[in-house]
PDB file of N, CA, C and O in Angstrom:
ATOM      1  N   MET W 145      19.573  12.908 -28.343  1.00  0.00           N
ATOM      2  CA  MET W 145      18.123  12.928 -28.112  1.00  0.00           C
ATOM      3  C   MET W 145      17.489  14.121 -26.804  1.00  0.00           C
ATOM      4  O   MET W 145      18.286  13.297 -25.948  1.00  0.00           O
ATOM      5  N   ALA W 146      16.486  14.768 -27.391  1.00  0.00           N
ATOM      6  CA  ALA W 146      16.381  15.399 -25.779  1.00  0.00           C
ATOM      7  C   ALA W 146      15.159  14.876 -25.436  1.00  0.00           C
ATOM      8  O   ALA W 146      14.028  15.027 -26.543  1.00  0.00           O
ATOM      9  N   ALA W 147      14.569  15.500 -24.530  1.00  0.00           N
ATOM     10  CA  ALA W 147      13.754  15.201 -23.561  1.00  0.00           C
ATOM     11  C   ALA W 147      12.529  16.794 -23.288  1.00  0.00           C
ATOM     12  O   ALA W 147      13.236  17.785 -23.317  1.00  0.00           O
ATOM     13  N   HIS W 148      11.364  16.362 -24.218  1.00  0.00           N
ATOM     14  CA  HIS W 148      10.237  17.888 -24.066  1.00  0.00           C
ATOM     15  C   HIS W 148       9.401  17.460 -23.182  1.00  0.00           C
ATOM     16  O   HIS W 148       8.922  16.695 -23.192  1.00  0.00           O
ATOM     17  N   SER W 149       9.239  18.210 -22.407  1.00  0.00           N
ATOM     18  CA  SER W 149       7.986  18.060 -21.928  1.00  0.00           C
ATOM     19  C   SER W 149       6.385  18.871 -22.211  1.00  0.00           C
ATOM     20  O   SER W 149       6.607  19.367 -23.521  1.00  0.00           O
ATOM     21  N   MET W 150       5.320  18.103 -22.371  1.00  0.00           N
ATOM     22  CA  MET W 150       4.039  18.090 -23.045  1.00  0.00           C
ATOM     23  C   MET W 150       3.139  18.962 -22.117  1.00  0.00           C
ATOM     24  O   MET W 150       2.939  19.067 -20.971  1.00  0.00           O
ATOM     25  N   ASP W 151       2.654  20.018 -23.144  1.00  0.00           N
ATOM     26  CA  ASP W 151       1.631  20.594 -22.147  1.00  0.00           C
ATOM     27  C   ASP W 151       0.446  19.843 -22.117  1.00  0.00           C
ATOM     28  O   ASP W 151       0.153  19.141 -22.864  1.00  0.00           O
ATOM     29  N   SER W 152      -0.349  20.268 -20.848  1.00  0.00           N
ATOM     30  CA  SER W 152      -1.155  19.445 -20.310  1.00  0.00           C
ATOM     31  C   SER W 152      -2.107  20.331 -19.725  1.00  0.00           C
ATOM     32  O   SER W 152      -2.218  21.343 -19.234  1.00  0.00           O
ATOM     33  N   SER W 153      -3.666  20.517 -20.024  1.00  0.00           N
ATOM     34  CA  SER W 153      -4.520  20.797 -19.290  1.00  0.00           C
ATOM     35  C   SER W 153      -4.422  20.884 -17.589  1.00  0.00           C
ATOM     36  O   SER W 153      -5.324  21.185 -16.783  1.00  0.00           O
ATOM     37  N   PHE W 154      -4.024  19.463 -16.795  1.00  0.00           N
ATOM     38  CA  PHE W 154      -3.785  19.107 -15.848  1.00  0.00           C
ATOM     39  C   PHE W 154      -3.065  19.466 -15.072  1.00  0.00           C
ATOM     40  O   PHE W 154      -1.560  20.155 -15.794  1.00  0.00           O
ATOM     41  N   ARG W 155      -3.505  20.073 -13.814  1.00  0.00           N
ATOM     42  CA  ARG W 155      -2.237  21.266 -13.051  1.00  0.00           C
ATOM     43  C   ARG W 155      -1.572  19.768 -11.794  1.00  0.00           C
ATOM     44  O   ARG W 155      -2.331  19.264 -10.716  1.00  0.00           O
ATOM     45  N   PHE W 156      -0.413  19.386 -12.169  1.00  0.00           N
ATOM     46  CA  PHE W 156       0.100  18.296 -11.038  1.00  0.00           C
ATOM     47  C   PHE W 156       0.973  19.356  -9.989  1.00  0.00           C
ATOM     48  O   PHE W 156       1.462  20.838 -10.387  1.00  0.00           O
ATOM     49  N   PRO W 157       0.724  18.835  -8.774  1.00  0.00           N
ATOM     50  CA  PRO W 157       1.656  19.445  -7.700  1.00  0.00           C
ATOM     51  C   PRO W 157       3.154  19.124  -8.352  1.00  0.00           C
ATOM     52  O   PRO W 157       3.206  18.491  -8.823  1.00  0.00           O
ATOM     53  N   ASP W 158       3.745  20.341  -8.277  1.00  0.00           N
ATOM     54  CA  ASP W 158       5.621  20.326  -7.895  1.00  0.00           C
ATOM     55  C   ASP W 158       5.846  19.151  -7.164  1.00  0.00           C
ATOM     56  O   ASP W 158       6.171  19.517  -5.993  1.00  0.00           O
ATOM     57  N   LEU W 159       6.472  18.118  -7.320  1.00  0.00           N
ATOM     58  CA  LEU W 159       7.266  17.071  -6.505  1.00  0.00           C
ATOM     59  C   LEU W 159       8.083  17.321  -6.093  1.00  0.00           C
ATOM     60  O   LEU W 159       8.589  16.385  -5.179  1.00  0.00           O
ATOM     61  N   ILE W 160       9.089  18.200  -6.780  1.00  0.00           N
ATOM     62  CA  ILE W 160      10.592  18.395  -5.912  1.00  0.00           C
ATOM     63  C   ILE W 160      10.572  19.329  -5.228  1.00  0.00           C
ATOM     64  O   ILE W 160      11.701  19.927  -5.379  1.00  0.00           O
ATOM     65  N   ALA W 161       9.653  20.322  -4.882  1.00  0.00           N
ATOM     66  CA  ALA W 161       9.500  21.366  -4.824  1.00  0.00           C
ATOM     67  C   ALA W 161       9.912  21.688  -3.101  1.00  0.00           C
ATOM     68  O   ALA W 161       9.616  20.641  -2.369  1.00  0.00           O
ATOM     69  N   THR W 162      11.009  22.785  -2.636  1.00  0.00           N
ATOM     70  CA  THR W 162      11.221  22.541  -1.248  1.00  0.00           C
ATOM     71  C   THR W 162      10.603  23.377  -0.493  1.00  0.00           C
ATOM     72  O   THR W 162       9.983  24.494  -0.953  1.00  0.00           O
ATOM     73  N   PRO W 163      10.955  23.236   1.010  1.00  0.00           N
ATOM     74  CA  PRO W 163       9.652  24.008   1.961  1.00  0.00           C
ATOM     75  C   PRO W 163      10.074  25.420   1.849  1.00  0.00           C
ATOM     76  O   PRO W 163      11.107  25.533   1.333  1.00  0.00           O
ATOM     77  N   GLY W 164       9.306  26.320   1.742  1.00  0.00           N
ATOM     78  CA  GLY W 164      10.029  27.749   2.267  1.00  0.00           C
ATOM     79  C   GLY W 164      10.511  27.985   3.307  1.00  0.00           C
ATOM     80  O   GLY W 164      11.739  28.821   2.553  1.00  0.00           O
ATOM     81  N   HIS W 165      10.212  27.614   4.040  1.00  0.00           N
ATOM     82  CA  HIS W 165      12.054  27.963   5.228  1.00  0.00           C
ATOM     83  C   HIS W 165      12.055  26.172   5.669  1.00  0.00           C
ATOM     84  O   HIS W 165      11.633  25.431   5.886  1.00  0.00           O
ATOM     85  N   PRO W 166      13.673  26.252   6.189  1.00  0.00           N
ATOM     86  CA  PRO W 166      14.122  24.976   6.852  1.00  0.00           C
ATOM     87  C   PRO W 166      13.528  24.389   8.085  1.00  0.00           C
ATOM     88  O   PRO W 166      13.699  23.311   7.913  1.00  0.00           O
ATOM     89  N   ASP W 167      12.982  25.279   8.455  1.00  0.00           N
ATOM     90  CA  ASP W 167      12.290  25.132   9.691  1.00  0.00           C
ATOM     91  C   ASP W 167      11.095  24.565   9.748  1.00  0.00           C
ATOM     92  O   ASP W 167       9.919  23.825  10.330  1.00  0.00           O
ATOM     93  N   ALA W 168      10.426  24.289   8.352  1.00  0.00           N
ATOM     94  CA  ALA W 168       9.372  23.713   8.131  1.00  0.00           C
ATOM     95  C   ALA W 168       9.586  22.198   7.989  1.00  0.00           C
ATOM     96  O   ALA W 168       8.681  21.239   7.746  1.00  0.00           O
ATOM     97  N   LEU W 169      10.649  21.837   8.133  1.00  0.00           N
ATOM     98  CA  LEU W 169      11.277  20.254   7.306  1.00  0.00           C
ATOM     99  C   LEU W 169      10.586  19.578   8.673  1.00  0.00           C
ATOM    100  O   LEU W 169      10.859  19.956   9.976  1.00  0.00           O
ATOM    101  N   PRO W 170      10.680  18.558   9.225  1.00  0.00           N
ATOM    102  CA  PRO W 170      10.546  17.815  10.541  1.00  0.00           C
ATOM    103  C   PRO W 170      11.501  17.189  10.422  1.00  0.00           C
ATOM    104  O   PRO W 170      12.196  17.137  10.324  1.00  0.00           O
ATOM    105  N   ALA W 171      11.635  17.422  12.110  1.00  0.00           N
ATOM    106  CA  ALA W 171      13.234  16.521  12.588  1.00  0.00           C
ATOM    107  C   ALA W 171      13.508  15.413  13.072  1.00  0.00           C
ATOM    108  O   ALA W 171      12.118  14.962  13.710  1.00  0.00           O
ATOM    109  N   ARG W 172      14.448  14.531  12.485  1.00  0.00           N
ATOM    110  CA  ARG W 172      14.771  13.424  12.355  1.00  0.00           C
ATOM    111  C   ARG W 172      15.526  13.215  13.664  1.00  0.00           C
ATOM    112  O   ARG W 172      16.871  14.006  13.573  1.00  0.00           O
ATOM    113  N   GLU W 173      15.588  12.103  14.202  1.00  0.00           N
ATOM    114  CA  GLU W 173      16.964  11.924  15.144  1.00  0.00           C
ATOM    115  C   GLU W 173      17.370  10.245  14.720  1.00  0.00           C
ATOM    116  O   GLU W 173      16.367   9.508  13.950  1.00  0.00           O
ATOM    117  N   SER W 174      19.067  10.323  14.706  1.00  0.00           N
ATOM    118  CA  SER W 174      19.266   8.972  13.781  1.00  0.00           C
ATOM    119  C   SER W 174      18.946   8.246  14.758  1.00  0.00           C
ATOM    120  O   SER W 174      18.996   8.266  16.219  1.00  0.00           O
ATOM    121  N   GLY W 175      18.186   6.922  14.328  1.00  0.00           N
ATOM    122  CA  GLY W 175      17.987   5.869  15.545  1.00  0.00           C
ATOM    123  C   GLY W 175      17.119   5.588  16.464  1.00  0.00           C
ATOM    124  O   GLY W 175      16.681   5.249  16.946  1.00  0.00           O
ATOM    125  N   HIS W 176      16.171   6.934  16.078  1.00  0.00           N
ATOM    126  CA  HIS W 176      14.905   7.025  16.891  1.00  0.00           C
ATOM    127  C   HIS W 176      13.676   6.057  16.228  1.00  0.00           C
ATOM    128  O   HIS W 176      13.592   6.123  14.818  1.00  0.00           O
ATOM    129  N   ARG W 177      13.246   5.176  17.253  1.00  0.00           N
ATOM    130  CA  ARG W 177      12.056   4.189  16.709  1.00  0.00           C
ATOM    131  C   ARG W 177      10.860   4.589  16.946  1.00  0.00           C
ATOM    132  O   ARG W 177      11.020   5.248  18.208  1.00  0.00           O
ATOM    133  N   LEU W 178       9.926   4.702  15.933  1.00  0.00           N
ATOM    134  CA  LEU W 178       8.413   4.861  16.692  1.00  0.00           C
ATOM    135  C   LEU W 178       7.685   3.922  17.837  1.00  0.00           C
ATOM    136  O   LEU W 178       8.410   2.929  17.816  1.00  0.00           O
ATOM    137  N   PRO W 179       7.444   4.060  18.531  1.00  0.00           N
ATOM    138  CA  PRO W 179       7.305   3.712  19.751  1.00  0.00           C
ATOM    139  C   PRO W 179       5.905   2.632  19.091  1.00  0.00           C
ATOM    140  O   PRO W 179       5.829   1.045  19.452  1.00  0.00           O
ATOM    141  N   GLY W 180       5.491   2.923  18.166  1.00  0.00           N
ATOM    142  CA  GLY W 180       3.950   2.037  17.660  1.00  0.00           C
ATOM    143  C   GLY W 180       3.956   1.438  16.760  1.00  0.00           C
ATOM    144  O   GLY W 180       3.075   0.469  16.376  1.00  0.00           O
ATOM    145  N   ASN W 181       5.340   1.162  15.897  1.00  0.00           N
ATOM    146  CA  ASN W 181       5.627   0.986  15.166  1.00  0.00           C
ATOM    147  C   ASN W 181       6.822  -0.039  15.139  1.00  0.00           C
ATOM    148  O   ASN W 181       7.518  -0.208  14.350  1.00  0.00           O
ATOM    149  N   THR W 182       5.866  -1.342  15.382  1.00  0.00           N
ATOM    150  CA  THR W 182       6.722  -2.551  16.175  1.00  0.00           C
ATOM    151  C   THR W 182       6.434  -3.557  15.166  1.00  0.00           C
ATOM    152  O   THR W 182       7.862  -4.420  15.173  1.00  0.00           O
ATOM    153  N   LEU W 183       6.115  -3.642  13.921  1.00  0.00           N
ATOM    154  CA  LEU W 183       5.584  -4.927  13.151  1.00  0.00           C
ATOM    155  C   LEU W 183       6.251  -4.485  11.995  1.00  0.00           C
ATOM    156  O   LEU W 183       6.816  -5.442  11.152  1.00  0.00           O
ATOM    157  N   GLY W 184       6.699  -3.139  11.470  1.00  0.00           N
ATOM    158  CA  GLY W 184       7.367  -2.800  10.205  1.00  0.00           C
ATOM    159  C   GLY W 184       7.140  -3.600   9.078  1.00  0.00           C
ATOM    160  O   GLY W 184       5.535  -3.307   8.509  1.00  0.00           O
ATOM    161  N   ALA W 185       7.463  -4.322   8.229  1.00  0.00           N
ATOM    162  CA  ALA W 185       7.071  -4.760   7.158  1.00  0.00           C
ATOM    163  C   ALA W 185       6.271  -5.927   7.113  1.00  0.00           C
ATOM    164  O   ALA W 185       5.908  -6.478   6.177  1.00  0.00           O
ATOM    165  N   PHE W 186       6.256  -6.368   8.378  1.00  0.00           N
ATOM    166  CA  PHE W 186       5.608  -7.832   8.416  1.00  0.00           C
ATOM    167  C   PHE W 186       4.130  -7.363   8.688  1.00  0.00           C
ATOM    168  O   PHE W 186       3.313  -8.517   8.274  1.00  0.00           O
ATOM    169  N   ARG W 187       3.720  -6.421   8.898  1.00  0.00           N
ATOM    170  CA  ARG W 187       2.322  -5.974   8.481  1.00  0.00           C
ATOM    171  C   ARG W 187       1.904  -5.993   7.434  1.00  0.00           C
ATOM    172  O   ARG W 187       0.402  -7.211   7.452  1.00  0.00           O
ATOM    173  N   GLY W 188       2.513  -6.192   6.409  1.00  0.00           N
ATOM    174  CA  GLY W 188       1.575  -6.294   5.221  1.00  0.00           C
ATOM    175  C   GLY W 188       1.792  -7.501   4.727  1.00  0.00           C
ATOM    176  O   GLY W 188       0.758  -8.258   4.300  1.00  0.00           O
ATOM    177  N   LEU W 189       2.713  -8.186   5.269  1.00  0.00           N
ATOM    178  CA  LEU W 189       2.562  -9.631   5.094  1.00  0.00           C
ATOM    179  C   LEU W 189       1.203 -10.365   5.744  1.00  0.00           C
ATOM    180  O   LEU W 189       0.922 -11.040   5.314  1.00  0.00           O
ATOM    181  N   GLY W 190       1.261 -10.077   7.010  1.00  0.00           N
ATOM    182  CA  GLY W 190       0.161 -10.578   8.214  1.00  0.00           C
ATOM    183  C   GLY W 190      -0.944 -10.155   7.525  1.00  0.00           C
ATOM    184  O   GLY W 190      -2.100 -11.210   6.966  1.00  0.00           O
ATOM    185  N   PHE W 191      -1.533  -9.066   6.508  1.00  0.00           N
ATOM    186  CA  PHE W 191      -2.430  -8.806   5.999  1.00  0.00           C
ATOM    187  C   PHE W 191      -2.678  -9.761   4.685  1.00  0.00           C
ATOM    188  O   PHE W 191      -3.659 -10.344   4.491  1.00  0.00           O
ATOM    189  N   ALA W 192      -1.843  -9.857   4.020  1.00  0.00           N
ATOM    190  CA  ALA W 192      -1.748 -10.676   3.124  1.00  0.00           C
ATOM    191  C   ALA W 192      -2.084 -12.100   3.101  1.00  0.00           C
ATOM    192  O   ALA W 192      -2.825 -12.984   2.289  1.00  0.00           O
ATOM    193  N   LEU W 193      -1.598 -12.947   4.089  1.00  0.00           N
ATOM    194  CA  LEU W 193      -1.953 -13.484   4.376  1.00  0.00           C
ATOM    195  C   LEU W 193      -3.354 -14.009   4.787  1.00  0.00           C
ATOM    196  O   LEU W 193      -3.864 -15.143   4.585  1.00  0.00           O
ATOM    197  N   LEU W 194      -3.557 -13.180   5.783  1.00  0.00           N
ATOM    198  CA  LEU W 194      -5.100 -12.549   6.341  1.00  0.00           C
ATOM    199  C   LEU W 194      -5.780 -13.293   4.675  1.00  0.00           C
ATOM    200  O   LEU W 194      -7.066 -13.861   4.423  1.00  0.00           O
ATOM    201  N   PHE W 195      -5.867 -12.549   4.392  1.00  0.00           N
ATOM    202  CA  PHE W 195      -6.707 -11.997   3.029  1.00  0.00           C
ATOM    203  C   PHE W 195      -6.683 -13.480   2.512  1.00  0.00           C
ATOM    204  O   PHE W 195      -7.719 -14.266   1.336  1.00  0.00           O
ATOM    205  N   GLU W 196      -5.586 -14.222   2.079  1.00  0.00           N
ATOM    206  CA  GLU W 196      -5.603 -15.162   1.107  1.00  0.00           C
ATOM    207  C   GLU W 196      -6.327 -16.446   2.126  1.00  0.00           C
ATOM    208  O   GLU W 196      -6.881 -17.142   1.171  1.00  0.00           O
ATOM    209  N   ALA W 197      -6.082 -16.364   3.179  1.00  0.00           N
ATOM    210  CA  ALA W 197      -7.060 -17.038   4.260  1.00  0.00           C
ATOM    211  C   ALA W 197      -8.308 -16.821   3.652  1.00  0.00           C
ATOM    212  O   ALA W 197      -9.274 -18.377   3.606  1.00  0.00           O
ATOM    213  N   ALA W 198      -8.818 -16.207   3.822  1.00  0.00           N
ATOM    214  CA  ALA W 198     -10.209 -15.266   3.987  1.00  0.00           C
ATOM    215  C   ALA W 198     -10.888 -16.125   2.246  1.00  0.00           C
ATOM    216  O   ALA W 198     -12.109 -16.604   2.166  1.00  0.00           O
ATOM    217  N   VAL W 199      -9.613 -15.767   1.261  1.00  0.00           N
ATOM    218  CA  VAL W 199      -9.985 -16.062  -0.094  1.00  0.00           C
ATOM    219  C   VAL W 199     -10.172 -18.066  -0.443  1.00  0.00           C
ATOM    220  O   VAL W 199     -10.976 -18.502  -0.807  1.00  0.00           O
ATOM    221  N   ALA W 200      -9.406 -18.292  -0.128  1.00  0.00           N
ATOM    222  CA  ALA W 200      -9.359 -19.641   0.633  1.00  0.00           C
ATOM    223  C   ALA W 200     -10.443 -20.119   0.828  1.00  0.00           C
ATOM    224  O   ALA W 200     -10.681 -21.513   0.658  1.00  0.00           O
ATOM    225  N   ILE W 201     -10.803 -19.944   2.095  1.00  0.00           N
ATOM    226  CA  ILE W 201     -11.769 -20.363   3.179  1.00  0.00           C
ATOM    227  C   ILE W 201     -13.267 -20.084   2.323  1.00  0.00           C
ATOM    228  O   ILE W 201     -13.884 -20.741   2.347  1.00  0.00           O
ATOM    229  N   ILE W 202     -13.392 -19.026   1.713  1.00  0.00           N
ATOM    230  CA  ILE W 202     -14.345 -18.841   1.100  1.00  0.00           C
ATOM    231  C   ILE W 202     -14.806 -19.528  -0.326  1.00  0.00           C
ATOM    232  O   ILE W 202     -15.512 -20.214  -1.051  1.00  0.00           O
ATOM    233  N   GLY W 203     -13.180 -19.452  -1.214  1.00  0.00           N
ATOM    234  CA  GLY W 203     -13.351 -20.651  -2.428  1.00  0.00           C
ATOM    235  C   GLY W 203     -13.977 -21.907  -2.045  1.00  0.00           C
ATOM    236  O   GLY W 203     -14.831 -22.669  -2.851  1.00  0.00           O
ATOM    237  N   CYS W 204     -13.311 -23.062  -0.845  1.00  0.00           N
ATOM    238  CA  CYS W 204     -13.348 -23.998  -0.667  1.00  0.00           C
ATOM    239  C   CYS W 204     -14.785 -24.077  -0.192  1.00  0.00           C
ATOM    240  O   CYS W 204     -15.467 -25.099  -0.775  1.00  0.00           O
ATOM    241  N   THR W 205     -15.229 -23.270   0.708  1.00  0.00           N
ATOM    242  CA  THR W 205     -16.627 -23.110   1.260  1.00  0.00           C
ATOM    243  C   THR W 205     -17.980 -23.379  -0.193  1.00  0.00           C
ATOM    244  O   THR W 205     -18.395 -23.875  -0.752  1.00  0.00           O
ATOM    245  N   GLY W 206     -17.577 -22.630  -1.293  1.00  0.00           N
ATOM    246  CA  GLY W 206     -18.187 -22.515  -2.094  1.00  0.00           C
ATOM    247  C   GLY W 206     -18.513 -23.874  -3.159  1.00  0.00           C
ATOM    248  O   GLY W 206     -18.962 -24.060  -4.076  1.00  0.00           O
ATOM    249  N   PHE W 207     -17.087 -24.212  -3.811  1.00  0.00           N
ATOM    250  CA  PHE W 207     -16.585 -25.262  -4.041  1.00  0.00           C
ATOM    251  C   PHE W 207     -17.335 -26.775  -3.041  1.00  0.00           C
ATOM    252  O   PHE W 207     -18.073 -27.581  -4.089  1.00  0.00           O
ATOM    253  N   GLU W 208     -17.486 -26.651  -1.973  1.00  0.00           N
ATOM    254  CA  GLU W 208     -18.442 -27.739  -1.297  1.00  0.00           C
ATOM    255  C   GLU W 208     -19.936 -27.530  -1.704  1.00  0.00           C
ATOM    256  O   GLU W 208     -20.705 -28.452  -1.941  1.00  0.00           O
ATOM    257  N   LEU W 209     -20.470 -26.374  -1.279  1.00  0.00           N
ATOM    258  CA  LEU W 209     -21.839 -26.291  -1.770  1.00  0.00           C
ATOM    259  C   LEU W 209     -22.446 -26.401  -3.037  1.00  0.00           C
ATOM    260  O   LEU W 209     -22.950 -27.062  -3.431  1.00  0.00           O
ATOM    261  N   TRP W 210     -21.293 -26.199  -4.133  1.00  0.00           N
ATOM    262  CA  TRP W 210     -21.393 -27.029  -5.629  1.00  0.00           C
ATOM    263  C   TRP W 210     -21.609 -27.931  -5.742  1.00  0.00           C
ATOM    264  O   TRP W 210     -22.174 -28.503  -6.381  1.00  0.00           O
ATOM    265  N   ARG W 211     -20.782 -28.687  -5.008  1.00  0.00           N
ATOM    266  CA  ARG W 211     -20.547 -30.083  -5.095  1.00  0.00           C
ATOM    267  C   ARG W 211     -21.806 -30.877  -4.171  1.00  0.00           C
ATOM    268  O   ARG W 211     -21.729 -31.624  -5.275  1.00  0.00           O
ATOM    269  N   LEU W 212     -22.187 -30.300  -3.424  1.00  0.00           N
ATOM    270  CA  LEU W 212     -23.354 -30.470  -2.870  1.00  0.00           C
ATOM    271  C   LEU W 212     -24.476 -30.735  -3.577  1.00  0.00           C
ATOM    272  O   LEU W 212     -25.298 -31.570  -3.094  1.00  0.00           O
ATOM    273  N   LEU W 213     -24.615 -29.451  -4.202  1.00  0.00           N
ATOM    274  CA  LEU W 213     -26.126 -29.390  -4.838  1.00  0.00           C
ATOM    275  C   LEU W 213     -26.218 -29.751  -6.035  1.00  0.00           C
ATOM    276  O   LEU W 213     -27.147 -29.369  -6.901  1.00  0.00           O
ATOM    277  N   ARG W 214     -25.130 -30.201  -6.918  1.00  0.00           N
ATOM    278  CA  ARG W 214     -24.643 -30.824  -7.886  1.00  0.00           C
ATOM    279  C   ARG W 214     -25.911 -31.906  -8.519  1.00  0.00           C
ATOM    280  O   ARG W 214     -26.295 -32.782  -7.413  1.00  0.00           O
TER     281      ARG W 214
END
């Protein structure tokens, strides 16, 4: 089974292209942590919990208003 690329009118960027010069790559130090990134993956969890709480508050408020005005 062979894979063939499809001709397209869209121009997609070359996602596997390498930089023209090795010095263009950012330098990385092993074990170096950025000082401003202390939350890491828990930041997304915190935003999700805040969003869920806001939706729950709005939903409960709407239900109580519907029940009161019914």
